[in-house]
Short mmCIF file of C-alpha atoms in Angstrom, two decimals:
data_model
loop_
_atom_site.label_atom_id
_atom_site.label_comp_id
_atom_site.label_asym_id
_atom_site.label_seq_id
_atom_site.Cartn_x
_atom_site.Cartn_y
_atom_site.Cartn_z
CA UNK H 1 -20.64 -18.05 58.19
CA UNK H 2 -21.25 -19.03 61.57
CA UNK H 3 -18.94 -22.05 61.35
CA UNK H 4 -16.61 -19.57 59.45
CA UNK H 5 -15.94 -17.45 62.29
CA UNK H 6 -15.88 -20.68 65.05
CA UNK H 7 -12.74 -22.25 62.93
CA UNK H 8 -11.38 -18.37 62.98
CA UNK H 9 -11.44 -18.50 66.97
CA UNK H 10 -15.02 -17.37 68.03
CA UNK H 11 -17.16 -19.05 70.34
CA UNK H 12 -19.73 -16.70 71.72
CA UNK H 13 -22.85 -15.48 69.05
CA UNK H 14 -26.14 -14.08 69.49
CA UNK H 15 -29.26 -14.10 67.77
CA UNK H 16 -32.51 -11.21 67.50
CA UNK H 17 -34.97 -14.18 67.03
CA UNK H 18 -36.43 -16.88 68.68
CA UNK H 19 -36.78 -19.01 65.87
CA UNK H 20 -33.72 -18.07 64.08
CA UNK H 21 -31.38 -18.93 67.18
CA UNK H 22 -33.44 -22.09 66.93
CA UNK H 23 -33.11 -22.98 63.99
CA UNK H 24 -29.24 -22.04 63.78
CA UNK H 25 -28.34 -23.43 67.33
CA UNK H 26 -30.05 -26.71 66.22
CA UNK H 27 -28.53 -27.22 62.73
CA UNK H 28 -26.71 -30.53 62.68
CA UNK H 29 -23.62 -29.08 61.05
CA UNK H 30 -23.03 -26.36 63.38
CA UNK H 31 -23.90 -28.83 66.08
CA UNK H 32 -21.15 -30.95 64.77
CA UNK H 33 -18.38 -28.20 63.92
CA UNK H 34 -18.80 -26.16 66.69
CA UNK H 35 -19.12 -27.88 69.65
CA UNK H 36 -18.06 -25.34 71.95
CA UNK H 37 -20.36 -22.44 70.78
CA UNK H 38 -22.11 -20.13 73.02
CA UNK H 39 -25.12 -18.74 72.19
CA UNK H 40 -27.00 -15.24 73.36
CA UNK H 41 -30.30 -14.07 72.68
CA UNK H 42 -30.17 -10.84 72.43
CA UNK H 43 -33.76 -9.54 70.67
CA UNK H 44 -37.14 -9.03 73.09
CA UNK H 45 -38.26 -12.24 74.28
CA UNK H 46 -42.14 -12.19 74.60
CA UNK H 47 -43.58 -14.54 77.60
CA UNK H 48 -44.80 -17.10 75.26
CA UNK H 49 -41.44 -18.03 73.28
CA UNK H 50 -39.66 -18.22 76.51
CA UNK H 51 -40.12 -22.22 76.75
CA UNK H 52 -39.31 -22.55 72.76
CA UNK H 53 -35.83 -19.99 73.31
CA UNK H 54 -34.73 -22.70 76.27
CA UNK H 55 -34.90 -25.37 74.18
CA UNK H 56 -32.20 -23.84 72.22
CA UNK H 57 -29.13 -25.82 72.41
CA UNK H 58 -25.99 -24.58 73.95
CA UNK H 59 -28.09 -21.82 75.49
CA UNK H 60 -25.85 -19.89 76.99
CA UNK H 61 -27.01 -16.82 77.79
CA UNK H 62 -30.42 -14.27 77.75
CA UNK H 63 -29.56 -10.60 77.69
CA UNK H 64 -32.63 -8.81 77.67
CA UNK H 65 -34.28 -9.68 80.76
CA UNK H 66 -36.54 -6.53 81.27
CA UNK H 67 -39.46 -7.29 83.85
CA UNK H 68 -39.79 -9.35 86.89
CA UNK H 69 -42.79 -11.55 85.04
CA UNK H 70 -40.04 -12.68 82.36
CA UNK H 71 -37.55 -13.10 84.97
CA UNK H 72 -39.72 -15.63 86.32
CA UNK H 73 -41.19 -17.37 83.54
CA UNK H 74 -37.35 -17.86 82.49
CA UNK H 75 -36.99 -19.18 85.26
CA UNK H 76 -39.55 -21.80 85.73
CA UNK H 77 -38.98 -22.49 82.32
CA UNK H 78 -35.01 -23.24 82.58
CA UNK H 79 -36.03 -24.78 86.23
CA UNK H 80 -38.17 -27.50 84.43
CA UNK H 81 -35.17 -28.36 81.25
CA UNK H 82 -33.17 -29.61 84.02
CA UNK H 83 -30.02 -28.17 83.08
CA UNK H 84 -26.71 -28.41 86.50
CA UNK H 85 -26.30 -25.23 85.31
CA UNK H 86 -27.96 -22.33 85.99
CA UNK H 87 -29.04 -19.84 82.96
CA UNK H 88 -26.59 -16.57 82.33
CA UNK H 89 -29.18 -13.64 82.42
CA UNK H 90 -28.57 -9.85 81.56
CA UNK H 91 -31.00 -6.64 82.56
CA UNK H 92 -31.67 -4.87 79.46
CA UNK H 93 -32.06 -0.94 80.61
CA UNK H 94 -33.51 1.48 78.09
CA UNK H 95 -30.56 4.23 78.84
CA UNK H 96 -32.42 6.06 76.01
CA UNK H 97 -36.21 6.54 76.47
CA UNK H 98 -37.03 5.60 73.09
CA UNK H 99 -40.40 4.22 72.69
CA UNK H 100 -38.63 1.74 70.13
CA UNK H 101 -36.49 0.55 72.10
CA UNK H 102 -37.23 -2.27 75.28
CA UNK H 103 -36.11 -2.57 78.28
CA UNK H 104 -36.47 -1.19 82.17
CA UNK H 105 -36.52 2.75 83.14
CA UNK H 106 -33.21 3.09 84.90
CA UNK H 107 -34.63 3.37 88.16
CA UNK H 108 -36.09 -0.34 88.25
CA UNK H 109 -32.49 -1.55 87.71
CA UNK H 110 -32.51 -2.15 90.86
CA UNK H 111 -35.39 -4.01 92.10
CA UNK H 112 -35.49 -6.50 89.39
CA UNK H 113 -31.67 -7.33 90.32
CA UNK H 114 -32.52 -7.75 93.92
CA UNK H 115 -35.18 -10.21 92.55
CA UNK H 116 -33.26 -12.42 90.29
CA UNK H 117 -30.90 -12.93 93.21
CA UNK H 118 -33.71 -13.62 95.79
CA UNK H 119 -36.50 -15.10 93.72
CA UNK H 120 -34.84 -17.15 90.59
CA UNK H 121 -32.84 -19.73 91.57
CA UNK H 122 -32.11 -21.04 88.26
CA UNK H 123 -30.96 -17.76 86.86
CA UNK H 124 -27.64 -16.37 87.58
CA UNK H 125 -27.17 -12.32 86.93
CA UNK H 126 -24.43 -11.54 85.18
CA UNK H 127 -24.82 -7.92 83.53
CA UNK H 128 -26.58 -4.96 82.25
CA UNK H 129 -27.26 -4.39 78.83
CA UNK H 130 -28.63 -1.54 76.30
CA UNK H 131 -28.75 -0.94 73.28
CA UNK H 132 -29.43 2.96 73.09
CA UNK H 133 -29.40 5.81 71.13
CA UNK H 134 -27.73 5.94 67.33
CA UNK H 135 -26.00 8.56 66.00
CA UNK H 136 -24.42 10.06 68.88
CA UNK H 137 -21.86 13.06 67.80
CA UNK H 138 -18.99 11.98 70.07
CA UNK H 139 -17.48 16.22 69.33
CA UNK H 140 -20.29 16.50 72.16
CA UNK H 141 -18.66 13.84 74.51
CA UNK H 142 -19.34 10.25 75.60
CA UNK H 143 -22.47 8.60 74.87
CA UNK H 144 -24.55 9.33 77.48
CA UNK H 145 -26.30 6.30 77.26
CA UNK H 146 -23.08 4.13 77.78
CA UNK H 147 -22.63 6.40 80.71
CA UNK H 148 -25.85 6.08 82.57
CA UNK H 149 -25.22 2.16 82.24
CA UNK H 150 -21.72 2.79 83.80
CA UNK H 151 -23.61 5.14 86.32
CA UNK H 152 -26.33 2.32 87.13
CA UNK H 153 -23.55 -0.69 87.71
CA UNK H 154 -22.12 1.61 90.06
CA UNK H 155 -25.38 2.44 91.85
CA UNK H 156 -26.09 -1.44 91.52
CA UNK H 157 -22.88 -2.80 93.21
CA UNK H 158 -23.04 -0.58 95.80
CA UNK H 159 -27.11 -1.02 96.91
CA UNK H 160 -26.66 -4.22 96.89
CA UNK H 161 -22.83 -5.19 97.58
CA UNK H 162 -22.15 -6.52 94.08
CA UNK H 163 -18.34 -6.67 93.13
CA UNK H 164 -18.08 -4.41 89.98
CA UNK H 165 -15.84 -6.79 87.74
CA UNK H 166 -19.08 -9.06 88.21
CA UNK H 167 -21.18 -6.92 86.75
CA UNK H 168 -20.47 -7.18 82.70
CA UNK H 169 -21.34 -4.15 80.57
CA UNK H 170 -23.57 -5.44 77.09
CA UNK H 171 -23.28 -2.02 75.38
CA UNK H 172 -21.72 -1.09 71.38
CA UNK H 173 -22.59 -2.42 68.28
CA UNK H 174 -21.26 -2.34 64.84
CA UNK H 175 -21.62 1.58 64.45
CA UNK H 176 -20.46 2.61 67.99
CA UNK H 177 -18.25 -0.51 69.51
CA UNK H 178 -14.96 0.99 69.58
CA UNK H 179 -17.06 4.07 71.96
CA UNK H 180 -18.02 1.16 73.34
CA UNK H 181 -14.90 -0.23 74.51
CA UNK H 182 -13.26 3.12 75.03
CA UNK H 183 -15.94 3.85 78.30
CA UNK H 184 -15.85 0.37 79.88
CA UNK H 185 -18.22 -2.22 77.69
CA UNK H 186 -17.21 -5.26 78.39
CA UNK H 187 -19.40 -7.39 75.74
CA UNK H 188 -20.21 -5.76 72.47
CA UNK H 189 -23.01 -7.25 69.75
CA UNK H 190 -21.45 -6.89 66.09
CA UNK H 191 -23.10 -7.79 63.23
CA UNK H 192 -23.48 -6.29 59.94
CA UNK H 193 -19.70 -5.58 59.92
CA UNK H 194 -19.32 -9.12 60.28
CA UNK H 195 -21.95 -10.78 58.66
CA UNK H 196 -23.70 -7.84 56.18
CA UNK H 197 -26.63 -6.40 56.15
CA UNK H 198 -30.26 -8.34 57.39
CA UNK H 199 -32.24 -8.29 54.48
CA UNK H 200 -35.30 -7.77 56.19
CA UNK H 201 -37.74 -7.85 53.36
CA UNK H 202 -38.42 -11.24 53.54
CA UNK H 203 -39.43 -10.81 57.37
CA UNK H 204 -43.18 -10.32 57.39
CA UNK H 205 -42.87 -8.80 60.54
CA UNK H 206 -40.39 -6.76 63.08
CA UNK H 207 -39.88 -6.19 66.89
CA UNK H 208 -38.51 -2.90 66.92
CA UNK H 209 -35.62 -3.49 68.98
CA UNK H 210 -34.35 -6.27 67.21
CA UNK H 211 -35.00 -4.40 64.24
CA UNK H 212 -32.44 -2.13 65.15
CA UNK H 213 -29.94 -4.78 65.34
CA UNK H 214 -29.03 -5.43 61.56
CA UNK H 215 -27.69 -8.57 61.24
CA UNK H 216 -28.14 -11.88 60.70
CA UNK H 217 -25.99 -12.97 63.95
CA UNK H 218 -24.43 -10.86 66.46
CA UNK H 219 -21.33 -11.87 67.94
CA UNK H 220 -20.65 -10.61 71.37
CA UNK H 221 -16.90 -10.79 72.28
CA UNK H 222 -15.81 -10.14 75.88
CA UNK H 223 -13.41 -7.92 76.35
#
């Protein structure tokens, strides 16, 4: 399906898991048909898959950046491939407070910015990114997750003199994307309307957050 939607004019797709975006990313047929693919990884990244995720080909970007450690292990990591180019990164935020879901409380946004920029030479910032709360009765009014993201790029570009059209929004899935769009997301993540359901029976485990992402690939379309 993957090669599916390429011919049909996508380029950019994300994966939950380390080893799926592997093995995808790597498959000699979508190496072959798609040689202008862009691939995000978009699921928690735990320390110790971070030198297995950048051997991903046509790694294009990480969105879930959410600690100063992983900033830098990405970093060394991406440092030591080689690559002329330097890695895309996002900050994932949890906008929420949901124990299930990962990311940085809102007020670290900043610091851990302030360090990719100083600290990671190999990483270029490019975005925020959250997943947040489902469900959300839009009778009540905008999602006030997608708002404290809005809230936090503003608070962002102005601490530390960032241009706001740098400053990408990752926020709306398959349930909420058109919300999404409608308050100023910039990249949204759909899957299951896409691709179906993740059968996720024949995982013997879950990370929560990607868990709540359910699909087999995400596409992220910019916007």
């Amino acid at each position: 399906m993957v090669i599916e939607a390429y011919n049909h004019g996508q380029r950019t797709f994300g994966e939950n898991y380390v080893q799926e975006l592997l093995e995808k990313a790597s498959n000699p047929k979508i190496l072959s048909s798609c040689p202008e693919i862009k691939w995000h990884f978009i699921g928690h990244l735990q320390k110790q898959n971070v030198n297995k995720l950048m051997a991903v080909p046509n790694l294009f970007m990480l969105e879930t950046v959410d600690s100063v450690k992983l900033a830098d292990k990405v970093n060394s990591s991406w440092q030591k491939k080689g690559s002329p180019e330097r890695l895309k990164v996002m900050v994932q935020i949890n906008t929420s407070g949901e124990e299930s879901k990962h990311g940085l409380l809102p007020s670290e946004t900043v610091a851990v910015v302030e360090h990719i920029n100083a600290k990671c030479p190999s990483l270029e910032f490019v975005g925020l990114m959250t997943i947040g709360s489902f469900g959300h009765d839009l009778s009540q009014g905008p999602n006030p997750d997608f708002q404290m993201l809005l809230s936090l790029r503003e608070e962002l570009c102005k601490k530390l003199n960032i241009p706001a059209d740098q400053v990408e929004l990752s926020m709306g899935m398959s349930m909420d994307f058109q919300h999404a769009i409608e308050v100023g997301s910039t990249n949204i993540r759909i899957g299951s309307t896409i691709f179906g359901e993740r059968d996720y029976s024949k995982k013997p485990a879950l990370d929560k957050s990607a868990a709540d992402l359910k699909a087999p690939v995400e596409v992220a379309q910019t916007h």
